[in-house]
PDB file of N, CA and C in Angstrom:
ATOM      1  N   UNK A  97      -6.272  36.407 -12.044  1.00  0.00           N
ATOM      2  CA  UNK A  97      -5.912  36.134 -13.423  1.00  0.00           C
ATOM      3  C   UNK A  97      -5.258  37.353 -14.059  1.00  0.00           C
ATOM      4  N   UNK A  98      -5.916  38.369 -13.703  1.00  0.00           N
ATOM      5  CA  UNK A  98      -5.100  39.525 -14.016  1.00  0.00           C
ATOM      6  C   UNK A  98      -3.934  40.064 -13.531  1.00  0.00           C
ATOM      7  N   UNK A  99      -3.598  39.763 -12.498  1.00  0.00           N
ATOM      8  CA  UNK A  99      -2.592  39.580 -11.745  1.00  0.00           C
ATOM      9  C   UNK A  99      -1.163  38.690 -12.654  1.00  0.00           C
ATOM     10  N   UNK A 100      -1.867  37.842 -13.162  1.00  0.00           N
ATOM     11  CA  UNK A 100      -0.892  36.792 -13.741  1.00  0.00           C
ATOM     12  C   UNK A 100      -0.313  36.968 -14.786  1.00  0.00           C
ATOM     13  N   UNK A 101      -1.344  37.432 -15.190  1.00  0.00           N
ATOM     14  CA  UNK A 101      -0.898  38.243 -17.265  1.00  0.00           C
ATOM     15  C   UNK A 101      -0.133  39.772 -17.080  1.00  0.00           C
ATOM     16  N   UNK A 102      -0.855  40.348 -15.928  1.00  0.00           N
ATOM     17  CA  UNK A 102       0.319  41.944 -15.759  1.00  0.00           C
ATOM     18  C   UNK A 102       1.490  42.052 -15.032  1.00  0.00           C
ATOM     19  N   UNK A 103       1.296  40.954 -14.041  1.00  0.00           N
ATOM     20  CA  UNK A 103       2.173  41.153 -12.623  1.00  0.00           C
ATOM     21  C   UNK A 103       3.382  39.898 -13.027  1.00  0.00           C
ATOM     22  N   UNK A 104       4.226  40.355 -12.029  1.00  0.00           N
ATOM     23  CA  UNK A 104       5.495  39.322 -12.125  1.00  0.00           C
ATOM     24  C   UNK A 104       5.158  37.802 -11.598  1.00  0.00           C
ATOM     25  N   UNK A 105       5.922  37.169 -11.580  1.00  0.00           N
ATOM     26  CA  UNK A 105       5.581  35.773 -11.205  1.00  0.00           C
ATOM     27  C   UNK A 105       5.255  35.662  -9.524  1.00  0.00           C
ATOM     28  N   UNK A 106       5.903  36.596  -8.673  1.00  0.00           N
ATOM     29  CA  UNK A 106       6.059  36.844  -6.648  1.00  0.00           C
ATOM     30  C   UNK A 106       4.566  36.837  -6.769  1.00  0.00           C
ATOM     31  N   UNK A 107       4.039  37.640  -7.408  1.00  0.00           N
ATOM     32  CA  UNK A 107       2.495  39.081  -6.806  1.00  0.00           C
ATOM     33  C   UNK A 107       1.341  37.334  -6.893  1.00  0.00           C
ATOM     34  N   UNK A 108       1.526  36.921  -8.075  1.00  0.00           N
ATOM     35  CA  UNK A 108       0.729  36.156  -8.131  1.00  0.00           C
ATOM     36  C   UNK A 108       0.740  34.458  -7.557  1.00  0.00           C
ATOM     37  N   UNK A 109       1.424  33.909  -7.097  1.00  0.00           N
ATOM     38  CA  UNK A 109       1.876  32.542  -6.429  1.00  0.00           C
ATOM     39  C   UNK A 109       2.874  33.282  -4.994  1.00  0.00           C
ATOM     40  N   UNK A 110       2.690  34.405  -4.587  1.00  0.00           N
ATOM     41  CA  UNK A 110       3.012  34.328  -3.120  1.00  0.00           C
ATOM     42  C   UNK A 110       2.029  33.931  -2.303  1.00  0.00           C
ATOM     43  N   UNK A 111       3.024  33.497  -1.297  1.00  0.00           N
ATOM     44  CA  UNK A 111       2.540  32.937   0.022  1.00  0.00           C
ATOM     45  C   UNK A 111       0.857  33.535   0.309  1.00  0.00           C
ATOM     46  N   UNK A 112       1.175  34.788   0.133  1.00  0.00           N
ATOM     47  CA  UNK A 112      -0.530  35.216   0.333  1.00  0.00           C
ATOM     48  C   UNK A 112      -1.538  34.945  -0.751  1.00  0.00           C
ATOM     49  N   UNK A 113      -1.242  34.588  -1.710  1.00  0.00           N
ATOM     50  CA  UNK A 113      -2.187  34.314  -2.897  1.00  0.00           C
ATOM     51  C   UNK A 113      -2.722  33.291  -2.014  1.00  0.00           C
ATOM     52  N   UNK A 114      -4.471  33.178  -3.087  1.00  0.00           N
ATOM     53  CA  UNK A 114      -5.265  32.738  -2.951  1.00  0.00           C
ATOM     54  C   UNK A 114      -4.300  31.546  -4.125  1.00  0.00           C
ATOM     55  N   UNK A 115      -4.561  31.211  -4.968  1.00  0.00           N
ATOM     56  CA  UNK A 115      -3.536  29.588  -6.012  1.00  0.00           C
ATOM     57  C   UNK A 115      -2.847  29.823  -4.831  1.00  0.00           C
ATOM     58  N   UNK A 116      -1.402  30.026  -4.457  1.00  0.00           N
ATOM     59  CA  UNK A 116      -0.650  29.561  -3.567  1.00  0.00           C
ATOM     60  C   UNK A 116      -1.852  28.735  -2.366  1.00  0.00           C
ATOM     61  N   UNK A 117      -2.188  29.020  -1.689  1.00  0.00           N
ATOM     62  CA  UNK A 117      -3.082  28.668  -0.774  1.00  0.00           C
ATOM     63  C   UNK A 117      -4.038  26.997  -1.429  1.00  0.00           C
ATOM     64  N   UNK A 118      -4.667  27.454  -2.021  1.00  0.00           N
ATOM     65  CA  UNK A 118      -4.939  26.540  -2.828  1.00  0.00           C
ATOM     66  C   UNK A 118      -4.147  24.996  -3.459  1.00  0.00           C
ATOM     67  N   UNK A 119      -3.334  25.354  -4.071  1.00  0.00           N
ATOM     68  CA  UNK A 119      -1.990  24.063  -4.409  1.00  0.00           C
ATOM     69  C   UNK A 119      -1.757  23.957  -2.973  1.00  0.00           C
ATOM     70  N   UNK A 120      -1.364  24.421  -2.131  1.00  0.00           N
ATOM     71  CA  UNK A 120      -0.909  23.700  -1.085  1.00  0.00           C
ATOM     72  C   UNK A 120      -1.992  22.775  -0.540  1.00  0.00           C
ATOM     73  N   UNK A 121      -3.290  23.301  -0.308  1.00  0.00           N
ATOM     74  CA  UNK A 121      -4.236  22.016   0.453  1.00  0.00           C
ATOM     75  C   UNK A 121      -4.646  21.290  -0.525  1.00  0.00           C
ATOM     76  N   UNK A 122      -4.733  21.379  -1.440  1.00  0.00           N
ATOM     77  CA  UNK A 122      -4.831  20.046  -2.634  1.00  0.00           C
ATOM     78  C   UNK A 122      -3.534  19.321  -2.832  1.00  0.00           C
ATOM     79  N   UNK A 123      -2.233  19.640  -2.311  1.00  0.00           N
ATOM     80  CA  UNK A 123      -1.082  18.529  -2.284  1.00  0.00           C
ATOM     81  C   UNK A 123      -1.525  18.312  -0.617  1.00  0.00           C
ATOM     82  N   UNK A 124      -1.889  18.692   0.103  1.00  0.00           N
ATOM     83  CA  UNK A 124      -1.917  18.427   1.578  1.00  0.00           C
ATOM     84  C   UNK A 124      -2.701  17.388   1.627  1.00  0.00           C
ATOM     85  N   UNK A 125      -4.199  17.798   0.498  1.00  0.00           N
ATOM     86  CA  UNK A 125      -5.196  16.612   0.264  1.00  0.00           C
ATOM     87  C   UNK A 125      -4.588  15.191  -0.049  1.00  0.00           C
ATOM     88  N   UNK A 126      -4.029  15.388  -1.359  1.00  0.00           N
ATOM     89  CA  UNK A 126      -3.100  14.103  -1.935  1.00  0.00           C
ATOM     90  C   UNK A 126      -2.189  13.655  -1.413  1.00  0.00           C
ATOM     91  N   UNK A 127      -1.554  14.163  -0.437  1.00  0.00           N
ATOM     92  CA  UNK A 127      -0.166  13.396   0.759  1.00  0.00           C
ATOM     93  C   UNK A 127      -0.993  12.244   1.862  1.00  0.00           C
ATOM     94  N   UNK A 128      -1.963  13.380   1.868  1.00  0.00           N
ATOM     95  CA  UNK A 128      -3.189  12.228   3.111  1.00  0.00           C
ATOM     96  C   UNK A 128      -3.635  11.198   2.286  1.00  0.00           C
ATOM     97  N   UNK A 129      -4.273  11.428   1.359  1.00  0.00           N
ATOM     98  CA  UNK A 129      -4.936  10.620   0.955  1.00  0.00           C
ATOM     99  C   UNK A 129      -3.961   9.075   0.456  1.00  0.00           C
ATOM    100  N   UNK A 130      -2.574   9.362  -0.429  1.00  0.00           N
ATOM    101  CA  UNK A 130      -1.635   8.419  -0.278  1.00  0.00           C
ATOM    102  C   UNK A 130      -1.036   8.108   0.578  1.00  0.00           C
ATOM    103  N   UNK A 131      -1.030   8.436   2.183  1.00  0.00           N
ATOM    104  CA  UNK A 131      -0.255   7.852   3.248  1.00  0.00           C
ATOM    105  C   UNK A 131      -1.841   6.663   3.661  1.00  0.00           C
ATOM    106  N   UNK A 132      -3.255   7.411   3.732  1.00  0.00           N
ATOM    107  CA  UNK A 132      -3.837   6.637   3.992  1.00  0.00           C
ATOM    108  C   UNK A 132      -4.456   5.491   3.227  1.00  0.00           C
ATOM    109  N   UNK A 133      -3.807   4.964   1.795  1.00  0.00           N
ATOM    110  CA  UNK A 133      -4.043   4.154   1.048  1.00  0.00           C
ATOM    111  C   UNK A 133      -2.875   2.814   1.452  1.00  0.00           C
ATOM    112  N   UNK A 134      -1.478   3.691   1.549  1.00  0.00           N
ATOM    113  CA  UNK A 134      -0.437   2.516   2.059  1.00  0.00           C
ATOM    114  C   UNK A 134      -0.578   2.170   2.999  1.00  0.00           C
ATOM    115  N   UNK A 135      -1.192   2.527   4.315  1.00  0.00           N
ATOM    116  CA  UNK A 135      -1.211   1.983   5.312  1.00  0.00           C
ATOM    117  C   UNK A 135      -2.599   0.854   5.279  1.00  0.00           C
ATOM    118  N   UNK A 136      -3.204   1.384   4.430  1.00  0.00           N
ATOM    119  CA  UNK A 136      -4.431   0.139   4.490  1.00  0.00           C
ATOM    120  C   UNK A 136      -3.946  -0.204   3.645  1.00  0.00           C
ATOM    121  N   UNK A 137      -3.409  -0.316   2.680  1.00  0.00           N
ATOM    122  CA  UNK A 137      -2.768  -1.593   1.900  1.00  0.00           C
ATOM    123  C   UNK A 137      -1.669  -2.405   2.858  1.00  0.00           C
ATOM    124  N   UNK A 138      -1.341  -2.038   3.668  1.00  0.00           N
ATOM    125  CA  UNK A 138      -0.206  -2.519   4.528  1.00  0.00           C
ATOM    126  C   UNK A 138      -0.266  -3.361   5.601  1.00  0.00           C
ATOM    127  N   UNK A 139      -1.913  -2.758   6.368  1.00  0.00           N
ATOM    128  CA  UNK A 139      -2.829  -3.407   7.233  1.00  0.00           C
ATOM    129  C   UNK A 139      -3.451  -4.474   6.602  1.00  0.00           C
ATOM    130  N   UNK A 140      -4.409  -4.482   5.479  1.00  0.00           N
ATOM    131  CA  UNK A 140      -5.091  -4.888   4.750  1.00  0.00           C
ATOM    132  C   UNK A 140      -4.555  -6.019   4.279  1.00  0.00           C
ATOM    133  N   UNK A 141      -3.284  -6.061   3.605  1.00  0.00           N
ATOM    134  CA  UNK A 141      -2.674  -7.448   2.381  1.00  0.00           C
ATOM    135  C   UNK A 141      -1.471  -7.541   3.053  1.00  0.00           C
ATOM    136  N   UNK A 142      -0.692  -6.776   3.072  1.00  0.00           N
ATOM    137  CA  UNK A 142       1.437  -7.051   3.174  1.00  0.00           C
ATOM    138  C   UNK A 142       0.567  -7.855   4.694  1.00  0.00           C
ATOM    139  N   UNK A 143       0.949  -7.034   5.437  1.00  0.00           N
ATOM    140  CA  UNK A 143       0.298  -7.808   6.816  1.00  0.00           C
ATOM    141  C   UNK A 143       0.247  -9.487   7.226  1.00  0.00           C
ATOM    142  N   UNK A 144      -0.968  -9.464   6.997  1.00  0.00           N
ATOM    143  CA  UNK A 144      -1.797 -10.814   6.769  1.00  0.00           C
ATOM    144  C   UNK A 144      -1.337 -11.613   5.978  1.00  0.00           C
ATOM    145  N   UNK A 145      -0.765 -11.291   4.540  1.00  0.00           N
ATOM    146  CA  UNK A 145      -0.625 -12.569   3.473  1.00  0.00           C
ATOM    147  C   UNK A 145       1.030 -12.835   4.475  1.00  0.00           C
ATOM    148  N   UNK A 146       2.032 -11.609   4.787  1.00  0.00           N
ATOM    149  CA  UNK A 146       3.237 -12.110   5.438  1.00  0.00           C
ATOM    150  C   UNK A 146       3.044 -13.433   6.353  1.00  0.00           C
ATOM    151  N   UNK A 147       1.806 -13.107   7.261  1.00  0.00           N
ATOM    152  CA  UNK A 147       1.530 -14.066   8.552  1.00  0.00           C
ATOM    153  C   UNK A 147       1.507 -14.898   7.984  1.00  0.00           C
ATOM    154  N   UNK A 148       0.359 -15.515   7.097  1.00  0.00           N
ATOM    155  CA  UNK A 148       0.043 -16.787   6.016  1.00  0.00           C
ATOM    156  C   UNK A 148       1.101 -17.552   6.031  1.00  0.00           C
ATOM    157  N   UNK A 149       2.258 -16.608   5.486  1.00  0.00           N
ATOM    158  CA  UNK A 149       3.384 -17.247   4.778  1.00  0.00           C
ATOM    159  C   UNK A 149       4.092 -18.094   5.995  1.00  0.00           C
ATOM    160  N   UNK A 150       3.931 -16.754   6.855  1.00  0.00           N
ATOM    161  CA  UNK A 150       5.163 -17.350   7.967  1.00  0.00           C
ATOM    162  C   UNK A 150       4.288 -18.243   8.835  1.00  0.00           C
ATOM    163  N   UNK A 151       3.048 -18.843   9.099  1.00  0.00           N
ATOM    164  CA  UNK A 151       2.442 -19.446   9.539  1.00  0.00           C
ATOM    165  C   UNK A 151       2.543 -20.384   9.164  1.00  0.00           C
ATOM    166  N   UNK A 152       2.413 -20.897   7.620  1.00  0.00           N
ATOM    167  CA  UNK A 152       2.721 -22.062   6.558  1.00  0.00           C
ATOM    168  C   UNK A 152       4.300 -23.114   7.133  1.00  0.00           C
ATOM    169  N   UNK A 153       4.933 -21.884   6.697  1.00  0.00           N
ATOM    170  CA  UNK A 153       6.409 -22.175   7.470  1.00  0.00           C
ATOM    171  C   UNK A 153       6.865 -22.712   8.051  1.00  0.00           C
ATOM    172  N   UNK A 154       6.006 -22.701   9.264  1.00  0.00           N
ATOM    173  CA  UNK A 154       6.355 -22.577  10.959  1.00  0.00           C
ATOM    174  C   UNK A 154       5.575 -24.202  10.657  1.00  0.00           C
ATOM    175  N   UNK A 155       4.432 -24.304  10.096  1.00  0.00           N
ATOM    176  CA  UNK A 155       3.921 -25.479  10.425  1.00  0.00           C
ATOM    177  C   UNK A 155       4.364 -26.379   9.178  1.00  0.00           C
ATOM    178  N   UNK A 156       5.302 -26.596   8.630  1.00  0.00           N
ATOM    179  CA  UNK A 156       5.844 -27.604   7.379  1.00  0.00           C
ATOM    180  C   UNK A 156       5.987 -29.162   8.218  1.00  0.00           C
ATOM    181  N   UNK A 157       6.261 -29.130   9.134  1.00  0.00           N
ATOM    182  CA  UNK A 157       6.498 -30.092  10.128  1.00  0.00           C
ATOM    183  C   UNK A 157       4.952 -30.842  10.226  1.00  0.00           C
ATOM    184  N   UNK A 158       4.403 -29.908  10.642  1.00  0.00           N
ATOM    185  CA  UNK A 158       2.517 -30.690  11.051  1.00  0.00           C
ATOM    186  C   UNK A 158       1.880 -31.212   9.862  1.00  0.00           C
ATOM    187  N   UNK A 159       1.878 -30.964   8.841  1.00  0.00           N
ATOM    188  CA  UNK A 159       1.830 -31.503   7.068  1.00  0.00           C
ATOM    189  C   UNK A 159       2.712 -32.093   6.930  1.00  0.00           C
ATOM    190  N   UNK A 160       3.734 -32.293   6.836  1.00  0.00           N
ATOM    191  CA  UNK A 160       4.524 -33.198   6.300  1.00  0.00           C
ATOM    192  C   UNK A 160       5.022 -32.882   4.464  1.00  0.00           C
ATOM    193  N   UNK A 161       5.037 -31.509   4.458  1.00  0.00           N
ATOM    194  CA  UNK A 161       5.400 -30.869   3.537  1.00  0.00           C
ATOM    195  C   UNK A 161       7.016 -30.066   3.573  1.00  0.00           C
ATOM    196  N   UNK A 162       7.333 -29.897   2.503  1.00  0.00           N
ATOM    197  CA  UNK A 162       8.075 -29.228   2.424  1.00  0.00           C
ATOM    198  C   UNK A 162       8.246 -27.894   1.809  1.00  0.00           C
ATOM    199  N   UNK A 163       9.952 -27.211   2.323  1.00  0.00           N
ATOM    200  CA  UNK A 163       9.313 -25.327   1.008  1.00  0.00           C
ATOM    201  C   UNK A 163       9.129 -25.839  -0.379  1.00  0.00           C
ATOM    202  N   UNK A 164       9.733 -26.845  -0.842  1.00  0.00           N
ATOM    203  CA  UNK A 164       9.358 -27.146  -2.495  1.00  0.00           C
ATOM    204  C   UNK A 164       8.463 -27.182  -2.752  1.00  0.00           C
ATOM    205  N   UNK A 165       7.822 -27.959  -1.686  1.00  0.00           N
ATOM    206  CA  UNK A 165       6.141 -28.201  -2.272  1.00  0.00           C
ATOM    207  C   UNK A 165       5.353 -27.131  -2.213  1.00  0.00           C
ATOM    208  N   UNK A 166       5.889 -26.056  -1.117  1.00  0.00           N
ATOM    209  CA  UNK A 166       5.005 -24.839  -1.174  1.00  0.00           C
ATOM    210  C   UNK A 166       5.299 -24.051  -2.265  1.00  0.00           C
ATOM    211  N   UNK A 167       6.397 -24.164  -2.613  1.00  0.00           N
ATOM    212  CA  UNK A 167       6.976 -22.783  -3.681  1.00  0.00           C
ATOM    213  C   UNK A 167       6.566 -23.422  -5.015  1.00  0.00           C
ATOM    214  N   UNK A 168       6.678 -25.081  -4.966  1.00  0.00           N
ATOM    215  CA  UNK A 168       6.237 -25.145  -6.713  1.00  0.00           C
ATOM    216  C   UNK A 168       4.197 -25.053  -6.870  1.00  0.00           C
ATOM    217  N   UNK A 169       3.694 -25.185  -5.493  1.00  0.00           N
ATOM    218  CA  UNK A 169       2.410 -24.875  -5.272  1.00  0.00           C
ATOM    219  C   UNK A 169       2.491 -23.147  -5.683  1.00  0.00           C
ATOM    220  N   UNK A 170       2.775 -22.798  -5.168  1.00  0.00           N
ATOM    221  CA  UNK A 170       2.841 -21.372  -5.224  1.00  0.00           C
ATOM    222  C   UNK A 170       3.018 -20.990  -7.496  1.00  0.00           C
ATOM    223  N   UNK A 171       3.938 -21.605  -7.549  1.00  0.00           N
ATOM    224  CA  UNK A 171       4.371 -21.446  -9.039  1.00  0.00           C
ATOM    225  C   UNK A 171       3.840 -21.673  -9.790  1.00  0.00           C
ATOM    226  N   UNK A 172       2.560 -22.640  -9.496  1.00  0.00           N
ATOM    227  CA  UNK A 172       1.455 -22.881 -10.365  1.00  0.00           C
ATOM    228  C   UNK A 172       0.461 -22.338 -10.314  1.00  0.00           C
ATOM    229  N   UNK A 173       0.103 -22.555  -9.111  1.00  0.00           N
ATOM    230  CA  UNK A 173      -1.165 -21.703  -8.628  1.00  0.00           C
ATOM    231  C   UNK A 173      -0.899 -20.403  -7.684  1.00  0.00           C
ATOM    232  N   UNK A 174      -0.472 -19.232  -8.508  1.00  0.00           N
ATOM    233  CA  UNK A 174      -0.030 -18.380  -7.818  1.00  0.00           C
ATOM    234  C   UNK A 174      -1.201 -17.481  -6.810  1.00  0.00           C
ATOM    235  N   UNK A 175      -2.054 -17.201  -7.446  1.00  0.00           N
ATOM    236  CA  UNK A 175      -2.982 -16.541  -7.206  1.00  0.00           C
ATOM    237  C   UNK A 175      -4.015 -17.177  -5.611  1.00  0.00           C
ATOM    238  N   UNK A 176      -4.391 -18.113  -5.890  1.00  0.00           N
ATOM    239  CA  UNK A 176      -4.483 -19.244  -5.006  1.00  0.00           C
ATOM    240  C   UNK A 176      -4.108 -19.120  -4.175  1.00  0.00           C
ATOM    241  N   UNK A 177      -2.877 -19.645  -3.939  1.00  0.00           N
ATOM    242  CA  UNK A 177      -1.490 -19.541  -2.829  1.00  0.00           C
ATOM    243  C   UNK A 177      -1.711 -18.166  -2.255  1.00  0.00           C
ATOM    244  N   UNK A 178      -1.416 -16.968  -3.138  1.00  0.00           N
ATOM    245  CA  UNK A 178      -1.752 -16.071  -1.983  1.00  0.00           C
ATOM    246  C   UNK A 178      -2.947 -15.742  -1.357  1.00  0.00           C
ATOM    247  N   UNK A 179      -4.133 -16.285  -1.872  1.00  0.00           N
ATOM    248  CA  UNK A 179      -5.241 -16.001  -1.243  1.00  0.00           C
ATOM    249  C   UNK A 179      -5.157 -16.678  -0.146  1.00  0.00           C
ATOM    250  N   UNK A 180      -5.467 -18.106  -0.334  1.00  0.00           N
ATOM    251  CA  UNK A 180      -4.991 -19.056   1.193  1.00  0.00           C
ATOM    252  C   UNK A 180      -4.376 -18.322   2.164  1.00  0.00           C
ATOM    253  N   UNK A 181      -2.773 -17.827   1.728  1.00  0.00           N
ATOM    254  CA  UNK A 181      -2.193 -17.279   2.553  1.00  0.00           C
ATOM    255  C   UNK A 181      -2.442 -16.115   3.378  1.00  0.00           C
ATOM    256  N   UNK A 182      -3.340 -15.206   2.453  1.00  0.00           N
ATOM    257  CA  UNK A 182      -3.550 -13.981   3.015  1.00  0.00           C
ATOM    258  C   UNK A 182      -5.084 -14.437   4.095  1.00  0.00           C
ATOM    259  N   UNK A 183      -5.970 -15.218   3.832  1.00  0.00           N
ATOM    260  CA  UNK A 183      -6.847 -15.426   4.396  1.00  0.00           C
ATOM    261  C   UNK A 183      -6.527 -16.209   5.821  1.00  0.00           C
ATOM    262  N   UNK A 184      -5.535 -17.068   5.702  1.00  0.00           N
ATOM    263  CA  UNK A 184      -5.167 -17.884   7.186  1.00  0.00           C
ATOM    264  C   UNK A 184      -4.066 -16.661   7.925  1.00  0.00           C
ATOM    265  N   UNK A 185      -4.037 -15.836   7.635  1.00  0.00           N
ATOM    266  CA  UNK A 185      -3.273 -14.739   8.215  1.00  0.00           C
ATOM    267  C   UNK A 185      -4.139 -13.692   8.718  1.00  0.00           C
ATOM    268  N   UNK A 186      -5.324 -13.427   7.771  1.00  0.00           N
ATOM    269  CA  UNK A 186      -6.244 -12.755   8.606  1.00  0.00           C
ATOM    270  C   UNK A 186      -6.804 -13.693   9.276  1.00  0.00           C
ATOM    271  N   UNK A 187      -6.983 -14.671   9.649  1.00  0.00           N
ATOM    272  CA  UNK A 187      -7.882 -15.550  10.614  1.00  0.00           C
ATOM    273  C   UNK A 187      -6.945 -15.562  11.962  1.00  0.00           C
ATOM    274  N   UNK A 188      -5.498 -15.497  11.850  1.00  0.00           N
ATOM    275  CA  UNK A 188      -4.836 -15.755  12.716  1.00  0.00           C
ATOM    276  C   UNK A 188      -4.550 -14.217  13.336  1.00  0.00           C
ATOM    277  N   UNK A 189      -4.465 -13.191  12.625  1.00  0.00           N
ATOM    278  CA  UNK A 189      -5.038 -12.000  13.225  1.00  0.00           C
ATOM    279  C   UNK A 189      -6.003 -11.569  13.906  1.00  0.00           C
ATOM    280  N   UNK A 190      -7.067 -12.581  13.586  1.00  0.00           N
ATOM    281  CA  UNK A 190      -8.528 -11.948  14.295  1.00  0.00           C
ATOM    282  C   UNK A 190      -8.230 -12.507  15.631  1.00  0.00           C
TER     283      UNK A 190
END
């Protein structure tokens, strides 16, 4: 601290400082910690609800449905729709 109030801006945020040292593994912390949130969001939901979708899709033929009926299903009951979806996508994952 004293360093900071007497010394130039180098003495105190160089490479050898203790803050320099510091900010770096607390952004090192926070880079990990947001790469390992997207990838379980990625594993977790994008993933699975994609399969859902494209599973739905694939089977419009075996229902006797069409995309209208899925998309105005979807438009009403949005929330719904993706749960279904995301859940028959993790089932078809397991």
């Amino acid at each position: 601290l004293v360093s900071m109030v007497s010394g130039t801006r180098q003495e105190w945020f160089s490479p050898q400082s203790p803050l320099h040292r510091q900010v770096l593994s607390m952004t090192r912390y926070a880079l990990i910690l947001i790469k390992v949130t997207v990838l379980l969001l990625i594993e977790l939901v994008a993933f699975p609800t994609g399969c859902g979708w494209w599973l739905d899709f694939c089977s419009l033929q075996l229902t006797g449905a069409t995309r209208a009926d899925r998309l105005e299903y979807m438009r009403h009951n949005f929330f719904t729709s993706q749960f279904l979806h995301w859940a028959v996508g993790v089932a078809f994952m397991v």
